[in-house]
mmCIF file with all atom_site columns, C-alpha atoms in Angstrom:
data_model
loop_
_atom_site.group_PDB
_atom_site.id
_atom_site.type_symbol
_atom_site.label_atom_id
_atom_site.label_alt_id
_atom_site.label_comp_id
_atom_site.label_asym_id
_atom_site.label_entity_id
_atom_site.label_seq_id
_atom_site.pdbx_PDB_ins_code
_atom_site.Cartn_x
_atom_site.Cartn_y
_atom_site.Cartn_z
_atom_site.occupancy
_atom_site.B_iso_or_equiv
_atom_site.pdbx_formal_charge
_atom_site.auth_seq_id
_atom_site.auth_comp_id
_atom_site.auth_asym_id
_atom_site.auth_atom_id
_atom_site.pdbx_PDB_model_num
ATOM 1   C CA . UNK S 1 1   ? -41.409 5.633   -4.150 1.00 36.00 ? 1   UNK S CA 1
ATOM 2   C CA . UNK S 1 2   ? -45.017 4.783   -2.539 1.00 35.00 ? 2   UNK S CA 1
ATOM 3   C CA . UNK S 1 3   ? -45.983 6.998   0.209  1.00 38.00 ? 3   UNK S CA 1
ATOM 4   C CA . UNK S 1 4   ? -46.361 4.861   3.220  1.00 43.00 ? 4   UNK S CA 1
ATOM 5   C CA . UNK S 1 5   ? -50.026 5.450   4.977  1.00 44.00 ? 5   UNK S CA 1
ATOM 6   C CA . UNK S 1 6   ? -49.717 4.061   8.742  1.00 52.00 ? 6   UNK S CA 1
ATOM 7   C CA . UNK S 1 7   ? -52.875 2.150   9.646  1.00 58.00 ? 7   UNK S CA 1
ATOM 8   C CA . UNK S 1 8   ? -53.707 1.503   6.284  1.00 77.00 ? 8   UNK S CA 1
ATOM 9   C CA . UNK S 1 9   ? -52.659 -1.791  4.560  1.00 83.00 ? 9   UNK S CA 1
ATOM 10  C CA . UNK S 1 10  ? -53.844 -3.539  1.425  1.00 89.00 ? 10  UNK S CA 1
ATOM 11  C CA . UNK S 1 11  ? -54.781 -7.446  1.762  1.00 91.00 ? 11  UNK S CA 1
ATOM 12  C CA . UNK S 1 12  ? -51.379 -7.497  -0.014 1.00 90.00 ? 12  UNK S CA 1
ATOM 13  C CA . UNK S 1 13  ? -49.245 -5.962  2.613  1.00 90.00 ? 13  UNK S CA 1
ATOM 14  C CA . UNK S 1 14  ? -50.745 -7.655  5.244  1.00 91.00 ? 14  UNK S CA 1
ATOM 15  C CA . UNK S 1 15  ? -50.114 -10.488 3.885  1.00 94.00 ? 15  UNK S CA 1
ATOM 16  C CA . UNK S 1 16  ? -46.504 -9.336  3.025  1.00 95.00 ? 16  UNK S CA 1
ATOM 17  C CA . UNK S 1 17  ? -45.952 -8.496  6.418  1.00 95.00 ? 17  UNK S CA 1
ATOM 18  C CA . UNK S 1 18  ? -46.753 -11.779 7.790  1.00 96.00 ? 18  UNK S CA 1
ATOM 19  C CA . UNK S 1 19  ? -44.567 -13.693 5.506  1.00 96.00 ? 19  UNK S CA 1
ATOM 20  C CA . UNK S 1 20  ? -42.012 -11.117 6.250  1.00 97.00 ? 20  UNK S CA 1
ATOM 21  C CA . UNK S 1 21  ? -42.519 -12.172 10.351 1.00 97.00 ? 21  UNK S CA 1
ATOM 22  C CA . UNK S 1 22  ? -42.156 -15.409 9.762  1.00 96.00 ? 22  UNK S CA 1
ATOM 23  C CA . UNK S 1 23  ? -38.617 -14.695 8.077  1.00 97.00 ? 23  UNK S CA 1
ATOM 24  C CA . UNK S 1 24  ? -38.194 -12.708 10.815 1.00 97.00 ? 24  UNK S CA 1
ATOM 25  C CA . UNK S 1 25  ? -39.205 -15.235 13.275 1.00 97.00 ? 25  UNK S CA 1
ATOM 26  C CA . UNK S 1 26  ? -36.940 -17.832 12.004 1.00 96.00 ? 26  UNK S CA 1
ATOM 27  C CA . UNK S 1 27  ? -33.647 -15.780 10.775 1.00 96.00 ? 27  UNK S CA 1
ATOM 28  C CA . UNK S 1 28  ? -33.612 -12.396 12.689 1.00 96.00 ? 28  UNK S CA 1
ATOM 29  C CA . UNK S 1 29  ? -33.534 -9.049  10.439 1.00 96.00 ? 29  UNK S CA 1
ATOM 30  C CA . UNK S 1 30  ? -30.474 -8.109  10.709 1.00 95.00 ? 30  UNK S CA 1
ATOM 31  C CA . UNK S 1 31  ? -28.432 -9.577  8.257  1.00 94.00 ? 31  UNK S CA 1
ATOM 32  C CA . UNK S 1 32  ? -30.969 -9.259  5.405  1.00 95.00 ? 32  UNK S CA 1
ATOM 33  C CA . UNK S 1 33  ? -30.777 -6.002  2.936  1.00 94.00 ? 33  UNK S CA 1
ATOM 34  C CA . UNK S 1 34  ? -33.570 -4.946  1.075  1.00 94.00 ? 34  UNK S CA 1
ATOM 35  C CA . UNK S 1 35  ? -32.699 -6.446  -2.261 1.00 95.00 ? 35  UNK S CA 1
ATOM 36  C CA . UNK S 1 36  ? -32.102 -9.778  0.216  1.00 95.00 ? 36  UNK S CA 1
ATOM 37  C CA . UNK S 1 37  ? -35.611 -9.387  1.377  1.00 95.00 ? 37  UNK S CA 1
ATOM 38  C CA . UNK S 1 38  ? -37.133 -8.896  -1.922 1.00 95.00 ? 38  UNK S CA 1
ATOM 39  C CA . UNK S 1 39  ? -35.774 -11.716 -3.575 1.00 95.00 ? 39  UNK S CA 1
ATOM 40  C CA . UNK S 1 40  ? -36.676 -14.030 -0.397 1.00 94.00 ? 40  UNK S CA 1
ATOM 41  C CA . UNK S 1 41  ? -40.451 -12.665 -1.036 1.00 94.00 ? 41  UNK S CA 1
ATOM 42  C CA . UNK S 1 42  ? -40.440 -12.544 -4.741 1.00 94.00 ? 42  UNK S CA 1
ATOM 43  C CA . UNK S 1 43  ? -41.407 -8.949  -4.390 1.00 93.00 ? 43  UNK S CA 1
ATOM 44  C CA . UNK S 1 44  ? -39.794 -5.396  -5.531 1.00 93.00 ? 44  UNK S CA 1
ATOM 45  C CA . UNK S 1 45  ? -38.073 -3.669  -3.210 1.00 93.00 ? 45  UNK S CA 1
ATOM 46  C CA . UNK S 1 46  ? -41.157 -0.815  -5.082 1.00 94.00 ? 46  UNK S CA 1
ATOM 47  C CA . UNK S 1 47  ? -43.211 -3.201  -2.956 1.00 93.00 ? 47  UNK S CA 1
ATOM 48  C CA . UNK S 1 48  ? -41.376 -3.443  0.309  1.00 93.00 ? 48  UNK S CA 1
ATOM 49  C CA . UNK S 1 49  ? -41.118 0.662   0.151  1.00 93.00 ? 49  UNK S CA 1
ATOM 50  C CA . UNK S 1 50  ? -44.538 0.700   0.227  1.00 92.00 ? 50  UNK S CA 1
ATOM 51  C CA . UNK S 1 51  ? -44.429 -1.157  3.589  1.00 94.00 ? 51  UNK S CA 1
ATOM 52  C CA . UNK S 1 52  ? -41.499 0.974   4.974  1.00 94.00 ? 52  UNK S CA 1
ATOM 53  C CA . UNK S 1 53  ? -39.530 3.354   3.128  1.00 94.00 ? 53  UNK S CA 1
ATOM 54  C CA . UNK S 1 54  ? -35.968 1.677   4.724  1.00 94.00 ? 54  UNK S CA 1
ATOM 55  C CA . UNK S 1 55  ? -34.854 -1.586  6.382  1.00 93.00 ? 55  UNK S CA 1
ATOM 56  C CA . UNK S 1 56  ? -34.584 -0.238  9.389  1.00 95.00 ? 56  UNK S CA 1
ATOM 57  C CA . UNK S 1 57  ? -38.201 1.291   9.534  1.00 96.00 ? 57  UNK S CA 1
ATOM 58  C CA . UNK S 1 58  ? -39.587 -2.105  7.726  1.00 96.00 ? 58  UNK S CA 1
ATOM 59  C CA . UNK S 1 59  ? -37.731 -3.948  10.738 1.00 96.00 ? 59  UNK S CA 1
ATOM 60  C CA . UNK S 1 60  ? -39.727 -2.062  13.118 1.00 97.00 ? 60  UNK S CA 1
ATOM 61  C CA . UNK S 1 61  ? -42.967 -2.691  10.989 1.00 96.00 ? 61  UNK S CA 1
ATOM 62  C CA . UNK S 1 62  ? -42.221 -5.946  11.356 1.00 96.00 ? 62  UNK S CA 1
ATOM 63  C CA . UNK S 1 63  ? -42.003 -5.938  15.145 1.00 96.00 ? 63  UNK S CA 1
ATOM 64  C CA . UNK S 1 64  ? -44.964 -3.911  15.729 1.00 96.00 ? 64  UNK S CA 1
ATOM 65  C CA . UNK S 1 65  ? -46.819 -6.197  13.502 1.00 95.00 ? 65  UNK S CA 1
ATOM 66  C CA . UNK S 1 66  ? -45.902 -9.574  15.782 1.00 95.00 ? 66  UNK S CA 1
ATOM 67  C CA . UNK S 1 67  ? -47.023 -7.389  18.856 1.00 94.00 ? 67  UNK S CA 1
ATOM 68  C CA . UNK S 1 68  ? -50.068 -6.542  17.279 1.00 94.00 ? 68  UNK S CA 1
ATOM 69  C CA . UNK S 1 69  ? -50.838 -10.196 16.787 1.00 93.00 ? 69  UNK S CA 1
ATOM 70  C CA . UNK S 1 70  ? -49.674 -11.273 19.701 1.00 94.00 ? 70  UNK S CA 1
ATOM 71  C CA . UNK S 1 71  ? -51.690 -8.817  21.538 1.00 94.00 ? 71  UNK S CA 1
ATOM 72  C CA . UNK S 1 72  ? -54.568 -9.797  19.811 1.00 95.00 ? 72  UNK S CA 1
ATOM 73  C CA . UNK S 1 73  ? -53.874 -13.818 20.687 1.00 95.00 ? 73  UNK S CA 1
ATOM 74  C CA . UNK S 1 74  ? -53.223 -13.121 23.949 1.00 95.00 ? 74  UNK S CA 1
ATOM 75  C CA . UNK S 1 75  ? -56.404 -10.950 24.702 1.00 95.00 ? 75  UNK S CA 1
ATOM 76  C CA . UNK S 1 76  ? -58.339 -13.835 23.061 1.00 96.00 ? 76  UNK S CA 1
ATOM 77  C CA . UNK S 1 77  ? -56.969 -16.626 25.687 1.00 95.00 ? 77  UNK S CA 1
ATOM 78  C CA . UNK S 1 78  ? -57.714 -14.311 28.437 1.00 95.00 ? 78  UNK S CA 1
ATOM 79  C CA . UNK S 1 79  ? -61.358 -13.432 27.603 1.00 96.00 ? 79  UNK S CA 1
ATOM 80  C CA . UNK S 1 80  ? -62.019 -17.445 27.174 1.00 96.00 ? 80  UNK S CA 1
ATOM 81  C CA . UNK S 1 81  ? -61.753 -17.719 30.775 1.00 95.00 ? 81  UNK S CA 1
ATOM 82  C CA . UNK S 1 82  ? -64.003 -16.491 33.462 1.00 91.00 ? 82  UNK S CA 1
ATOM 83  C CA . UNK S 1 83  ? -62.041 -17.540 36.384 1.00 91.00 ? 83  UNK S CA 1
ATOM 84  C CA . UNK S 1 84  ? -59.545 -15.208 37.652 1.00 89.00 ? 84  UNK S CA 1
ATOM 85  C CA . UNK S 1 85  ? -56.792 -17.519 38.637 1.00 87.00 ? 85  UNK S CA 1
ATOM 86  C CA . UNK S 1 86  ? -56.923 -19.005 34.898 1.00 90.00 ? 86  UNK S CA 1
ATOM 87  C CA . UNK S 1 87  ? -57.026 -15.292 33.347 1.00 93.00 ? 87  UNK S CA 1
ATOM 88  C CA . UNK S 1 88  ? -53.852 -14.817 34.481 1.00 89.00 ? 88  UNK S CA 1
ATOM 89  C CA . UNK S 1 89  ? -52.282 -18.102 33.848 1.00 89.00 ? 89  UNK S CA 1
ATOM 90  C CA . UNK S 1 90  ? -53.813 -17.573 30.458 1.00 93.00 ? 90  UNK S CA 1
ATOM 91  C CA . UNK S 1 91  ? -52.415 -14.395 29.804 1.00 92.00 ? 91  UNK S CA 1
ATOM 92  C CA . UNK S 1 92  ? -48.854 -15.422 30.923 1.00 88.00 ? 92  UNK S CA 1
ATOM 93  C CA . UNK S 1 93  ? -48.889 -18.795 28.894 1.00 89.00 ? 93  UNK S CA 1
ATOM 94  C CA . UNK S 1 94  ? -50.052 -17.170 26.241 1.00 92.00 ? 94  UNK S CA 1
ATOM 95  C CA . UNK S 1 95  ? -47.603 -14.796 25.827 1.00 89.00 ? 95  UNK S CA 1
ATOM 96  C CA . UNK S 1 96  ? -45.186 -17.738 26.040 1.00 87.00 ? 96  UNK S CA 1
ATOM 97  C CA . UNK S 1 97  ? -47.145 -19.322 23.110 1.00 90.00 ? 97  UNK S CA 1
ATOM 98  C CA . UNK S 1 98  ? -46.732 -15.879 21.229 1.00 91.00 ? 98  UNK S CA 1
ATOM 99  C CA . UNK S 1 99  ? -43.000 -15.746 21.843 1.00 87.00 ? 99  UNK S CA 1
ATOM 100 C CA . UNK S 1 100 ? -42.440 -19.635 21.313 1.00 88.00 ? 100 UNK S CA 1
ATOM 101 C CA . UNK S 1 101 ? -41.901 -18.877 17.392 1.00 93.00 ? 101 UNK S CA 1
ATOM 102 C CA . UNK S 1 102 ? -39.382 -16.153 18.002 1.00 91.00 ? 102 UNK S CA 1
ATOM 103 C CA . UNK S 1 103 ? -35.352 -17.164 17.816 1.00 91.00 ? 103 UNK S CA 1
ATOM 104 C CA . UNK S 1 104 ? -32.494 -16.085 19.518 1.00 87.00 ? 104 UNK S CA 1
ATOM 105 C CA . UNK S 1 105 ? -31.619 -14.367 16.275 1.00 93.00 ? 105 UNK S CA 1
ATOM 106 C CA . UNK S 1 106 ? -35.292 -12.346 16.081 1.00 94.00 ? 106 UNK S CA 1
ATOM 107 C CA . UNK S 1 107 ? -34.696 -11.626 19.785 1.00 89.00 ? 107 UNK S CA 1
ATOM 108 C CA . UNK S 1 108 ? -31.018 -10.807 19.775 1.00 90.00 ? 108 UNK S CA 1
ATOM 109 C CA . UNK S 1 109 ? -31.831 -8.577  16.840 1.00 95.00 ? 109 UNK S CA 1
ATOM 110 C CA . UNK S 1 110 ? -34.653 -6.652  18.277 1.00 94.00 ? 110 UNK S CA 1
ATOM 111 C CA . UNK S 1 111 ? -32.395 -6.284  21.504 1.00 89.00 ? 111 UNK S CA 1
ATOM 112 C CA . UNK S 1 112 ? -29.676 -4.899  19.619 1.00 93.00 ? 112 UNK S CA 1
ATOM 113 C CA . UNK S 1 113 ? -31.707 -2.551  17.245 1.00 96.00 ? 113 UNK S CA 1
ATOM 114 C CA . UNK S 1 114 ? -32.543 0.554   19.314 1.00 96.00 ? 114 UNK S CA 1
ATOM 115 C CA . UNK S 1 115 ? -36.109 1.240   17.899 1.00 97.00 ? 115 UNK S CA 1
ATOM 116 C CA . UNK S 1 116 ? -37.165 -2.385  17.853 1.00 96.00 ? 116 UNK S CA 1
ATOM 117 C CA . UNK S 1 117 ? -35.966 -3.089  21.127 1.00 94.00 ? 117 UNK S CA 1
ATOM 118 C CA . UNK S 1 118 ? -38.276 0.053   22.276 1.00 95.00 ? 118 UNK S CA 1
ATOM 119 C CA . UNK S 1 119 ? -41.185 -1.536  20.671 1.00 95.00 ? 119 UNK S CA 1
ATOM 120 C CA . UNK S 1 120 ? -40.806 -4.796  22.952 1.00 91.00 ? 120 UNK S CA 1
ATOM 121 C CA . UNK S 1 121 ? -39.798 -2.458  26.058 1.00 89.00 ? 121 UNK S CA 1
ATOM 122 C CA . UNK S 1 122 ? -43.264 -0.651  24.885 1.00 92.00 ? 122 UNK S CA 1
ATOM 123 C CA . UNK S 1 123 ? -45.242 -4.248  25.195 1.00 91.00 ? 123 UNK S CA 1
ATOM 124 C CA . UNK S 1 124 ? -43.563 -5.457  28.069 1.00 86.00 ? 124 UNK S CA 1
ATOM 125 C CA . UNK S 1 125 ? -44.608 -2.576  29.628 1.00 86.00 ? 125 UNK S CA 1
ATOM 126 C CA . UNK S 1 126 ? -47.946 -2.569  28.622 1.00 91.00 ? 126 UNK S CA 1
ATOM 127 C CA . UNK S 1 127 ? -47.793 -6.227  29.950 1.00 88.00 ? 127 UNK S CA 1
ATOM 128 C CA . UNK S 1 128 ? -46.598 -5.811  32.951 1.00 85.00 ? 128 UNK S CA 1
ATOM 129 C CA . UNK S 1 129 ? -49.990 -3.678  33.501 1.00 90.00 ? 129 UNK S CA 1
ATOM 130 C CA . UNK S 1 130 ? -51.869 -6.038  31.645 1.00 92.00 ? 130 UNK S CA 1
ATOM 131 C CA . UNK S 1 131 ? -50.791 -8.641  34.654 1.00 89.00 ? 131 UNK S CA 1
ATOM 132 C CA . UNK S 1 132 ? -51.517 -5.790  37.342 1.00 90.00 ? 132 UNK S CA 1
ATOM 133 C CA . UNK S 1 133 ? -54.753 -5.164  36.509 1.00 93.00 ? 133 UNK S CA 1
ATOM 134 C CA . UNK S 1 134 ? -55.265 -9.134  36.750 1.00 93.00 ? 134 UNK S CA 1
ATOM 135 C CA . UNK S 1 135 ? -53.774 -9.528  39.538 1.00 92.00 ? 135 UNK S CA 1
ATOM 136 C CA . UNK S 1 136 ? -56.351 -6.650  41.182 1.00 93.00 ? 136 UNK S CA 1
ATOM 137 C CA . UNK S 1 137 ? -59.433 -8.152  39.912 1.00 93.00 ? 137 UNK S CA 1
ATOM 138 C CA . UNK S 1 138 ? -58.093 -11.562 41.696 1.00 92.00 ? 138 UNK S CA 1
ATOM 139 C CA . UNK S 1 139 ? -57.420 -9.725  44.494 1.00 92.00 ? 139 UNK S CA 1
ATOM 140 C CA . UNK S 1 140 ? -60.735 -8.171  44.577 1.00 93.00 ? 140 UNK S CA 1
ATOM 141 C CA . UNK S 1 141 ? -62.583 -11.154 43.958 1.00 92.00 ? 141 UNK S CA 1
ATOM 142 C CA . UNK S 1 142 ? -61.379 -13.201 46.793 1.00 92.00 ? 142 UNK S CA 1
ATOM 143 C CA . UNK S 1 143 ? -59.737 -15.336 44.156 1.00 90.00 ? 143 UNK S CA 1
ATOM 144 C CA . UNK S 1 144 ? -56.116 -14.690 45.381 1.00 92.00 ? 144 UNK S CA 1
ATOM 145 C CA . UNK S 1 145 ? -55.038 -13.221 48.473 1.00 92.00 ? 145 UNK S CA 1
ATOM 146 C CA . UNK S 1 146 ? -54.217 -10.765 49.731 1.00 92.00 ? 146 UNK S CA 1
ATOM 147 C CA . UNK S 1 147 ? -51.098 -8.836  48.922 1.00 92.00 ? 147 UNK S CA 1
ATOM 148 C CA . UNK S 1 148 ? -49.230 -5.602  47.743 1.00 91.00 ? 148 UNK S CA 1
ATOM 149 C CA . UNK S 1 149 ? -50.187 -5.341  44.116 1.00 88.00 ? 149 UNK S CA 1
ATOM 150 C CA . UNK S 1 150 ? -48.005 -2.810  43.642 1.00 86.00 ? 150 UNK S CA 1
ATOM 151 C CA . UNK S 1 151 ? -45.060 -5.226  44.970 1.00 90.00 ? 151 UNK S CA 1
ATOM 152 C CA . UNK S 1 152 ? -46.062 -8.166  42.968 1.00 89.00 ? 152 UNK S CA 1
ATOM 153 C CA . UNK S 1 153 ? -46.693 -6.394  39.718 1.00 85.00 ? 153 UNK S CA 1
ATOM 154 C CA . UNK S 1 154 ? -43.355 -4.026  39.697 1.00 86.00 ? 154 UNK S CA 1
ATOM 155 C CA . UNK S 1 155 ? -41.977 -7.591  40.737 1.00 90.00 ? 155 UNK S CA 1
ATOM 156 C CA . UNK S 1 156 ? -43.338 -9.349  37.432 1.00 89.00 ? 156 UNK S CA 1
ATOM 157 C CA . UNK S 1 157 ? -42.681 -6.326  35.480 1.00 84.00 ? 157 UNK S CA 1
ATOM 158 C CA . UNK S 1 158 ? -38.934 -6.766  36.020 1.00 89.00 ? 158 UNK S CA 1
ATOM 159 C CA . UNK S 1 159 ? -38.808 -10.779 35.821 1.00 93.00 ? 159 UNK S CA 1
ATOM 160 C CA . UNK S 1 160 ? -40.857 -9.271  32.447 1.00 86.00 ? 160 UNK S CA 1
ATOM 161 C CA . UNK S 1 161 ? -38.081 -6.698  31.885 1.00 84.00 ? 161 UNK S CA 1
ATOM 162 C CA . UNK S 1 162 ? -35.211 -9.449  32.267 1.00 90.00 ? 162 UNK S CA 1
ATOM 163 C CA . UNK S 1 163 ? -36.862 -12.121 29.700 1.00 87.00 ? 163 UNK S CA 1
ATOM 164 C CA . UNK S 1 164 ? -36.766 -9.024  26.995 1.00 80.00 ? 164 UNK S CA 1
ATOM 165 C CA . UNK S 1 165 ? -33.495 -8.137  27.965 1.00 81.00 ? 165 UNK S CA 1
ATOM 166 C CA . UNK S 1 166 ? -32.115 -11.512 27.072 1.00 84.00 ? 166 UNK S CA 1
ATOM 167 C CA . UNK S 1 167 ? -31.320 -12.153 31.249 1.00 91.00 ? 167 UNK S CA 1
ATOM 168 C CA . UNK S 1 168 ? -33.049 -14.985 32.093 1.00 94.00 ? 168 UNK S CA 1
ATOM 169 C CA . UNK S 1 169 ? -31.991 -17.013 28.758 1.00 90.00 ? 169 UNK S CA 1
ATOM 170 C CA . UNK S 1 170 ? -28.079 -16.108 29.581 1.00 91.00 ? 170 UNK S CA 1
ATOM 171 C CA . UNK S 1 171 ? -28.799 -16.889 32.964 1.00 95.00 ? 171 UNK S CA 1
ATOM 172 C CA . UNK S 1 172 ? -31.062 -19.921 33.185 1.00 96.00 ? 172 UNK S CA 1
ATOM 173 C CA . UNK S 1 173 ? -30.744 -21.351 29.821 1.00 94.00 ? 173 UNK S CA 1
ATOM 174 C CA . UNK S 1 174 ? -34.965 -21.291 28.982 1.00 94.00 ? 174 UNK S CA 1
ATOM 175 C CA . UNK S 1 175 ? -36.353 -19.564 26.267 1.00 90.00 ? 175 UNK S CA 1
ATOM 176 C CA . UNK S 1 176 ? -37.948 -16.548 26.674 1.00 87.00 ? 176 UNK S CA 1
ATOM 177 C CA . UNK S 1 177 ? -41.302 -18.845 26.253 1.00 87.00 ? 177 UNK S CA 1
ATOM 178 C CA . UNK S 1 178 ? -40.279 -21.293 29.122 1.00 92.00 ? 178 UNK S CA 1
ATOM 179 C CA . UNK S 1 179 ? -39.263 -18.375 31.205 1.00 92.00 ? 179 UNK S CA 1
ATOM 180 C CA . UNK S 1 180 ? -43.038 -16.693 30.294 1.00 88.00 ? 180 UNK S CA 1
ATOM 181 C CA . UNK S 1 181 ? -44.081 -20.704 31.411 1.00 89.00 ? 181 UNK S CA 1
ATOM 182 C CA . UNK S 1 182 ? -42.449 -20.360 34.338 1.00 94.00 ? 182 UNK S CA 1
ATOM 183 C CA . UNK S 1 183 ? -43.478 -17.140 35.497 1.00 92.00 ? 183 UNK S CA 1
ATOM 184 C CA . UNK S 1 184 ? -47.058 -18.115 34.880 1.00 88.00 ? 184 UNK S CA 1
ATOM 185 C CA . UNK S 1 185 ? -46.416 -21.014 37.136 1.00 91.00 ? 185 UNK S CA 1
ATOM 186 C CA . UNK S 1 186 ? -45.034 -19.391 40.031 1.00 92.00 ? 186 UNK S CA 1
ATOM 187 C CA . UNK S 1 187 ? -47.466 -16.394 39.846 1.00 90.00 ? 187 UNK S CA 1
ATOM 188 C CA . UNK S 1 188 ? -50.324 -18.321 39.752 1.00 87.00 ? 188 UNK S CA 1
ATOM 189 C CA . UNK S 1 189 ? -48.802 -20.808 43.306 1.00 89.00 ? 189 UNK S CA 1
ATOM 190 C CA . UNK S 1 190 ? -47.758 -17.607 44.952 1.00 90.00 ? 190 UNK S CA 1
ATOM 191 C CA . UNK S 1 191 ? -51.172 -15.889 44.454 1.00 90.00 ? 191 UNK S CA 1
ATOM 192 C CA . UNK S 1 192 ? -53.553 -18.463 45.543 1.00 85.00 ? 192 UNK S CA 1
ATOM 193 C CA . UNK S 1 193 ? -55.506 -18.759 48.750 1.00 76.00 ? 193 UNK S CA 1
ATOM 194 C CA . UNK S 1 194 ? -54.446 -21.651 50.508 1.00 66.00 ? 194 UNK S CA 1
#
């Protein structure tokens, strides 16, 4: 079996991991075994070993691969804008672009799978500072008013929290994407000056 080297990917297994998100994506992980996955990718399970050495751990790959992406997208749409009403609305509607792709399956699957769902508990976290920190700089620059940031952002952390717990879709009926929509949209109206 390969040795697995975090960090360190071949054009190969990058490239293997994103087809292996888009499966992901669209069908969820969990009902796939290895030799499932292999056959889907035309690959050796040798191959997919070198990725992860079990499902499980190549799940989680997986996962931490989207975030990485998405991270990357959504970083991209914020530092586009110079405004800070529009940072945030980018950041938040970008998020709901990177989550658009993602099915009830992917989600219900990374809910239900312990170490996954810590990964998206991990990001949502780091989110929910992400939006802080925006929120601050409005704050500071006269662009929004005034308000407890504190408040606001442990609110939008746990409207966050409740779109990665599965909440708001059992609840409401949107996707976690419209819900991310939404949130952007009533952020952005409750922060601006009049």
């Amino acid at each position: 079996m390969t040795t697995v080297v975090p960090g360190r990917r071949t054009r190969r297994q990058s490239e293997l991991l994103d087809r292996l998100l888009s499966l992901f994506l669209e069908q969820g992980f969990s009902r796939f075994t290895l030799d499932d996955l292999a056959a889907e990718l035309r690959c050796s399970k040798t191959t997919l070993y070198a990725l992860a050495p079990s499902k499980e751990q190549l799940a989680v790959e997986v996962v931490k691969h989207y975030f990485k992406n998405a991270t990357a997208q959504v970083e991209s749409a914020v530092a586009r804008q110079t405004r800070h009403d529009r940072r945030i609305a980018a950041y938040l509607n970008a998020v709901a672009d990177a989550l658009r792709p993602a099915s009830r399956t992917f989600l219900d699957d990374v809910a239900t799978f312990a170490p996954a769902r810590s990964v998206y508990e991990r990001n949502t976290r780091i989110a929910a500072d992400r939006v802080r920190t925006l929120i601050e700089d409005g704050i500071n620059s006269k662009t929004f008013r005034q308000v407890d940031i504190a408040f606001a952002a442990e609110m939008i952390a746990h409207t966050m929290q409740a779109i990665q717990r599965g909440d708001i879709a059992r609840r409401t009926g949107l996707s976690d994407a419209e819900a991310y929509r939404e949130l952007a949209s009533f952020v952005l109206h409750s922060l601006r000056l009049d």
